Structures are given as structure tokens and as C-alpha cells.
PDB file of C-alpha atoms in Angstrom:
ATOM      1  CA  MET S  15      18.754   6.461 -11.768  1.00  0.00           C
ATOM      2  CA  ALA S  16      15.744   6.828  -9.493  1.00  0.00           C
ATOM      3  CA  SER S  17      14.000   3.671  -8.367  1.00  0.00           C
ATOM      4  CA  VAL S  18      10.257   3.367  -8.035  1.00  0.00           C
ATOM      5  CA  VAL S  19       8.929   1.832  -4.837  1.00  0.00           C
ATOM      6  CA  SER S  20       5.649  -0.083  -4.952  1.00  0.00           C
ATOM      7  CA  ASP S  21       2.890   0.761  -2.506  1.00  0.00           C
ATOM      8  CA  TYR S  22       2.173  -1.953   0.008  1.00  0.00           C
ATOM      9  CA  VAL S  23      -0.951  -4.074  -0.372  1.00  0.00           C
ATOM     10  CA  VAL S  24      -2.838  -5.654   2.528  1.00  0.00           C
ATOM     11  CA  LEU S  25      -5.999  -7.635   1.778  1.00  0.00           C
ATOM     12  CA  ASN S  26      -8.399  -9.746   3.783  1.00  0.00           C
ATOM     13  CA  ASN S  27      -9.840 -13.093   2.693  1.00  0.00           C
ATOM     14  CA  GLY S  28     -11.800 -12.750  -0.554  1.00  0.00           C
ATOM     15  CA  GLN S  29     -10.434  -9.301  -1.361  1.00  0.00           C
ATOM     16  CA  GLY S  30      -8.575  -8.442  -4.561  1.00  0.00           C
ATOM     17  CA  MET S  31      -9.225  -7.845  -8.258  1.00  0.00           C
ATOM     18  CA  LYS S  32     -11.853 -10.374  -9.306  1.00  0.00           C
ATOM     19  CA  LEU S  33     -11.581 -11.623 -12.897  1.00  0.00           C
ATOM     20  CA  GLN S  34     -12.791 -14.655 -14.825  1.00  0.00           C
ATOM     21  CA  SER S  35     -11.115 -17.135 -17.095  1.00  0.00           C
ATOM     22  CA  GLY S  36     -12.849 -20.060 -18.753  1.00  0.00           C
ATOM     23  CA  PRO S  37     -16.126 -21.480 -17.427  1.00  0.00           C
ATOM     24  CA  GLY S  38     -15.889 -22.241 -13.725  1.00  0.00           C
ATOM     25  CA  ARG S  39     -12.523 -20.507 -13.338  1.00  0.00           C
ATOM     26  CA  ASP S  40     -12.775 -17.408 -11.182  1.00  0.00           C
ATOM     27  CA  LEU S  41      -9.642 -15.477 -10.250  1.00  0.00           C
ATOM     28  CA  ILE S  42      -8.764 -13.131  -7.421  1.00  0.00           C
ATOM     29  CA  PHE S  43      -5.597 -11.143  -8.094  1.00  0.00           C
ATOM     30  CA  LYS S  44      -4.010 -10.154  -4.787  1.00  0.00           C
ATOM     31  CA  VAL S  45      -1.389  -8.094  -6.647  1.00  0.00           C
ATOM     32  CA  THR S  46      -0.764  -7.511 -10.352  1.00  0.00           C
ATOM     33  CA  GLY S  47       2.278  -6.330 -12.246  1.00  0.00           C
ATOM     34  CA  GLU S  48       0.839  -2.826 -11.879  1.00  0.00           C
ATOM     35  CA  ASP S  49       1.143  -3.166  -8.087  1.00  0.00           C
ATOM     36  CA  THR S  50       4.660  -4.672  -8.185  1.00  0.00           C
ATOM     37  CA  ASN S  51       6.337  -2.476 -10.810  1.00  0.00           C
ATOM     38  CA  GLY S  52       6.051  -5.358 -13.259  1.00  0.00           C
ATOM     39  CA  ALA S  53       7.790  -7.887 -11.002  1.00  0.00           C
ATOM     40  CA  PHE S  54       5.005 -10.452 -10.552  1.00  0.00           C
ATOM     41  CA  ASP S  55       1.305 -11.317 -10.317  1.00  0.00           C
ATOM     42  CA  TYR S  56      -0.076 -13.316  -7.375  1.00  0.00           C
ATOM     43  CA  PHE S  57      -3.580 -14.694  -7.727  1.00  0.00           C
ATOM     44  CA  ILE S  58      -5.942 -17.416  -6.580  1.00  0.00           C
ATOM     45  CA  VAL S  59      -7.732 -19.487  -9.207  1.00  0.00           C
ATOM     46  CA  GLN S  60     -10.939 -21.384  -8.523  1.00  0.00           C
ATOM     47  CA  VAL S  61     -10.803 -24.369 -10.880  1.00  0.00           C
ATOM     48  CA  ALA S  62     -14.045 -26.039 -11.979  1.00  0.00           C
ATOM     49  CA  PRO S  63     -14.520 -29.746 -11.240  1.00  0.00           C
ATOM     50  CA  LYS S  64     -12.727 -31.699 -14.007  1.00  0.00           C
ATOM     51  CA  GLY S  65     -11.611 -28.304 -15.404  1.00  0.00           C
ATOM     52  CA  GLY S  66      -8.350 -26.715 -16.439  1.00  0.00           C
ATOM     53  CA  PRO S  67      -6.704 -24.716 -19.213  1.00  0.00           C
ATOM     54  CA  PRO S  68      -5.698 -26.082 -22.610  1.00  0.00           C
ATOM     55  CA  LEU S  69      -2.138 -27.176 -23.255  1.00  0.00           C
ATOM     56  CA  HIS S  70      -0.291 -23.895 -23.762  1.00  0.00           C
ATOM     57  CA  VAL S  71       3.070 -22.192 -23.476  1.00  0.00           C
ATOM     58  CA  HIS S  72       4.102 -18.835 -22.022  1.00  0.00           C
ATOM     59  CA  HIS S  73       6.796 -17.275 -24.201  1.00  0.00           C
ATOM     60  CA  LEU S  74       7.849 -14.741 -21.532  1.00  0.00           C
ATOM     61  CA  GLN S  75       6.324 -15.527 -18.141  1.00  0.00           C
ATOM     62  CA  GLU S  76       7.470 -18.014 -15.554  1.00  0.00           C
ATOM     63  CA  GLU S  77       4.604 -19.613 -13.602  1.00  0.00           C
ATOM     64  CA  THR S  78       4.132 -21.420 -10.311  1.00  0.00           C
ATOM     65  CA  ILE S  79       1.110 -23.341  -9.072  1.00  0.00           C
ATOM     66  CA  HIS S  80       0.529 -24.117  -5.395  1.00  0.00           C
ATOM     67  CA  VAL S  81      -2.481 -26.353  -4.687  1.00  0.00           C
ATOM     68  CA  LEU S  82      -4.856 -25.187  -1.954  1.00  0.00           C
ATOM     69  CA  LYS S  83      -7.838 -27.458  -2.748  1.00  0.00           C
ATOM     70  CA  GLY S  84      -8.182 -30.471  -5.005  1.00  0.00           C
ATOM     71  CA  ARG S  85      -6.057 -33.043  -6.779  1.00  0.00           C
ATOM     72  CA  TYR S  86      -4.460 -32.123 -10.086  1.00  0.00           C
ATOM     73  CA  LYS S  87      -2.920 -33.794 -13.076  1.00  0.00           C
ATOM     74  CA  ILE S  88      -0.194 -31.497 -14.417  1.00  0.00           C
ATOM     75  CA  ARG S  89       1.700 -31.766 -17.675  1.00  0.00           C
ATOM     76  CA  ILE S  90       5.052 -29.983 -17.890  1.00  0.00           C
ATOM     77  CA  GLY S  91       6.769 -30.599 -21.222  1.00  0.00           C
ATOM     78  CA  GLU S  92       6.219 -34.301 -21.904  1.00  0.00           C
ATOM     79  CA  SER S  93       6.057 -35.295 -18.212  1.00  0.00           C
ATOM     80  CA  ILE S  94       2.888 -35.901 -16.181  1.00  0.00           C
ATOM     81  CA  PHE S  95       2.698 -35.264 -12.437  1.00  0.00           C
ATOM     82  CA  TYR S  96      -0.041 -35.497  -9.812  1.00  0.00           C
ATOM     83  CA  LEU S  97      -0.398 -32.920  -7.048  1.00  0.00           C
ATOM     84  CA  ASP S  98      -2.561 -33.018  -3.944  1.00  0.00           C
ATOM     85  CA  GLU S  99      -3.317 -30.200  -1.518  1.00  0.00           C
ATOM     86  CA  GLY S 100      -0.070 -28.477  -0.567  1.00  0.00           C
ATOM     87  CA  GLY S 101       1.619 -29.615  -3.793  1.00  0.00           C
ATOM     88  CA  PHE S 102       3.666 -27.163  -5.850  1.00  0.00           C
ATOM     89  CA  ALA S 103       4.910 -26.924  -9.439  1.00  0.00           C
ATOM     90  CA  TYR S 104       7.218 -24.497 -11.238  1.00  0.00           C
ATOM     91  CA  LEU S 105       6.376 -24.117 -14.929  1.00  0.00           C
ATOM     92  CA  PRO S 106       9.264 -22.432 -16.774  1.00  0.00           C
ATOM     93  CA  SER S 107       8.578 -20.106 -19.676  1.00  0.00           C
ATOM     94  CA  LYS S 108       8.873 -21.718 -23.116  1.00  0.00           C
ATOM     95  CA  VAL S 109       7.809 -25.141 -21.710  1.00  0.00           C
ATOM     96  CA  PRO S 110       4.325 -26.396 -22.695  1.00  0.00           C
ATOM     97  CA  HIS S 111       2.052 -27.088 -19.747  1.00  0.00           C
ATOM     98  CA  ALA S 112      -1.533 -27.693 -18.609  1.00  0.00           C
ATOM     99  CA  PHE S 113      -3.324 -28.785 -15.466  1.00  0.00           C
ATOM    100  CA  LEU S 114      -6.612 -30.506 -14.693  1.00  0.00           C
ATOM    101  CA  ASN S 115      -8.654 -30.612 -11.492  1.00  0.00           C
ATOM    102  CA  LEU S 116      -9.331 -34.347 -11.112  1.00  0.00           C
ATOM    103  CA  THR S 117     -12.002 -33.929  -8.425  1.00  0.00           C
ATOM    104  CA  ASP S 118     -15.765 -33.399  -8.521  1.00  0.00           C
ATOM    105  CA  GLU S 119     -15.358 -30.309  -6.324  1.00  0.00           C
ATOM    106  CA  THR S 120     -14.221 -26.793  -7.192  1.00  0.00           C
ATOM    107  CA  GLY S 121     -10.467 -26.695  -6.691  1.00  0.00           C
ATOM    108  CA  GLU S 122      -8.240 -23.791  -5.773  1.00  0.00           C
ATOM    109  CA  VAL S 123      -4.639 -22.967  -6.666  1.00  0.00           C
ATOM    110  CA  ILE S 124      -2.332 -20.027  -6.045  1.00  0.00           C
ATOM    111  CA  VAL S 125      -0.591 -18.898  -9.228  1.00  0.00           C
ATOM    112  CA  VAL S 126       2.389 -16.566  -9.535  1.00  0.00           C
ATOM    113  CA  TYR S 127       3.465 -15.134 -12.893  1.00  0.00           C
ATOM    114  CA  THR S 128       6.736 -13.319 -13.352  1.00  0.00           C
ATOM    115  CA  PRO S 129       7.046 -10.819 -14.859  1.00  0.00           C
ATOM    116  CA  GLY S 130       3.642  -9.466 -13.891  1.00  0.00           C
ATOM    117  CA  GLY S 131       0.860  -8.249 -16.131  1.00  0.00           C
ATOM    118  CA  GLY S 132      -1.124 -11.473 -16.548  1.00  0.00           C
ATOM    119  CA  HIS S 133      -4.326  -9.839 -15.372  1.00  0.00           C
ATOM    120  CA  LYS S 134      -4.566  -8.099 -18.768  1.00  0.00           C
ATOM    121  CA  PHE S 135      -4.817 -11.525 -20.433  1.00  0.00           C
ATOM    122  CA  TYR S 136      -7.711 -12.566 -18.170  1.00  0.00           C
ATOM    123  CA  GLU S 137      -9.479  -9.206 -18.593  1.00  0.00           C
ATOM    124  CA  GLU S 138      -9.628  -9.998 -22.309  1.00  0.00           C
ATOM    125  CA  LEU S 139     -10.080 -13.788 -22.141  1.00  0.00           C
ATOM    126  CA  GLY S 140     -12.815 -13.996 -19.487  1.00  0.00           C
ATOM    127  CA  PRO S 141     -15.636 -12.219 -21.322  1.00  0.00           C
ATOM    128  CA  ILE S 142     -15.122 -14.000 -24.649  1.00  0.00           C
ATOM    129  CA  SER S 143     -14.489 -17.458 -23.182  1.00  0.00           C
ATOM    130  CA  ARG S 144     -17.659 -17.235 -21.087  1.00  0.00           C
ATOM    131  CA  SER S 145     -19.777 -15.922 -23.981  1.00  0.00           C
ATOM    132  CA  GLY S 146     -20.056 -19.467 -25.310  1.00  0.00           C
ATOM    133  CA  THR S 147     -19.744 -18.152 -28.872  1.00  0.00           C
ATOM    134  CA  ALA S 148     -15.959 -17.710 -29.168  1.00  0.00           C
ATOM    135  CA  THR S 149     -14.199 -19.921 -31.696  1.00  0.00           C
ATOM    136  CA  LYS S 150     -10.976 -21.767 -30.918  1.00  0.00           C
ATOM    137  CA  GLN S 151      -9.227 -19.321 -33.275  1.00  0.00           C
ATOM    138  CA  GLU S 152     -10.584 -16.287 -31.383  1.00  0.00           C
ATOM    139  CA  LEU S 153      -9.473 -17.753 -28.057  1.00  0.00           C
ATOM    140  CA  ALA S 154      -6.051 -18.652 -29.473  1.00  0.00           C
ATOM    141  CA  ALA S 155      -5.654 -15.080 -30.740  1.00  0.00           C
ATOM    142  CA  VAL S 156      -6.110 -13.761 -27.183  1.00  0.00           C
ATOM    143  CA  PHE S 157      -3.308 -16.064 -26.009  1.00  0.00           C
ATOM    144  CA  GLU S 158      -1.048 -14.837 -28.837  1.00  0.00           C
ATOM    145  CA  ARG S 159      -1.689 -11.157 -28.008  1.00  0.00           C
ATOM    146  CA  HIS S 160      -0.386 -11.897 -24.504  1.00  0.00           C
ATOM    147  CA  ASN S 161       2.783 -13.805 -25.481  1.00  0.00           C
ATOM    148  CA  MET S 162       1.290 -17.282 -25.094  1.00  0.00           C
ATOM    149  CA  SER S 163       0.274 -19.989 -27.560  1.00  0.00           C
ATOM    150  CA  VAL S 164      -2.420 -22.651 -27.300  1.00  0.00           C
ATOM    151  CA  LEU S 165      -0.859 -25.966 -28.307  1.00  0.00           C
ATOM    152  CA  GLY S 166      -3.652 -28.461 -27.692  1.00  0.00           C
ATOM    153  CA  PRO S 167      -6.800 -29.344 -25.775  1.00  0.00           C
ATOM    154  CA  PRO S 168      -7.132 -29.501 -21.990  1.00  0.00           C
ATOM    155  CA  LEU S 169      -5.808 -32.642 -20.309  1.00  0.00           C
ATOM    156  CA  SER S 170      -7.993 -35.723 -19.985  1.00  0.00           C
ATOM    157  CA  PRO S 171      -8.403 -37.394 -16.580  1.00  0.00           C
ATOM    158  CA  ASP S 172      -6.805 -40.699 -17.708  1.00  0.00           C
TER     159      ASP S 172
END
């Protein structure tokens, strides 16, 4: 059985595939599953002040978050944690999770998904979430098409 070898990727600061998520959440994918033969995605997320995703679950992908800028409240399952710059969290697949930037400044986190391919979710989610006209059902349907489910609203600061 022949193995496929990925091409190497070398990028400078700010380089990569730029995508958008919800309002105030810009993404720079350094590598996607297409670059890594499906192994993983590695991307930087700019998180809006007091912003973060809704409570959701990945049915297939494992996720990590490494905080570069900001202070975050993170829910993993039923537990709540707080992470400052340099903090790290592993979010297993099939475990509900969400995070919230607690600061008044744009935050930044490194996210890794394995297996890769998460950029396809953001390519679809970004345009409709930023349109301002998408319903909760339309947004939830995007999650479902990418093996995720929205379970609740974003976290509150308290």
C-alpha cells in the first residue's frame, strides 16, 4: 500500500487561509486537513471581546485550544474552567463545550482539530453567520452538516 506524503508548509506571521466565523471571529488556517492528508487542522482564531461560540459538540473531531491573548471561561461537559494567556484545554469529541473571551479586547487562541477538514465548516458558516439574517435553525443545520450539534447559547460571563 503506497503512502501519501504531505507537502511541507512554511508561513510567516499573518499568512494562511483566512476565513470567518461568527461576528468578530476571524480565522487563519495555517494548515487544513487537505494539507495534512486529513490528519489535523491548525488555525488561529481572533475572538471578539465578550465573544465565543455557542455550546456545541463535535461528534468526530477532537479539539484543543491554546490561549495566546485574553482570558477565557471554558465549559467542558458540566465543568467550568478559566484560562489566561498560555493556558491550554483539550476538548474530546462527543463532550459538549464552549468558550467565552472575558476581556474587552480581541482575544486570540490556537485551535487544533483532528481529524482535519474543519475549514469546510467555517467556509459555510462564516458568510451566513455574518449576514445577520440567518436563523438559529439555519446556523444549527450548518453544524449538523459538519458532524457537530449546537446544544445551547454561548456562555455568559458570570
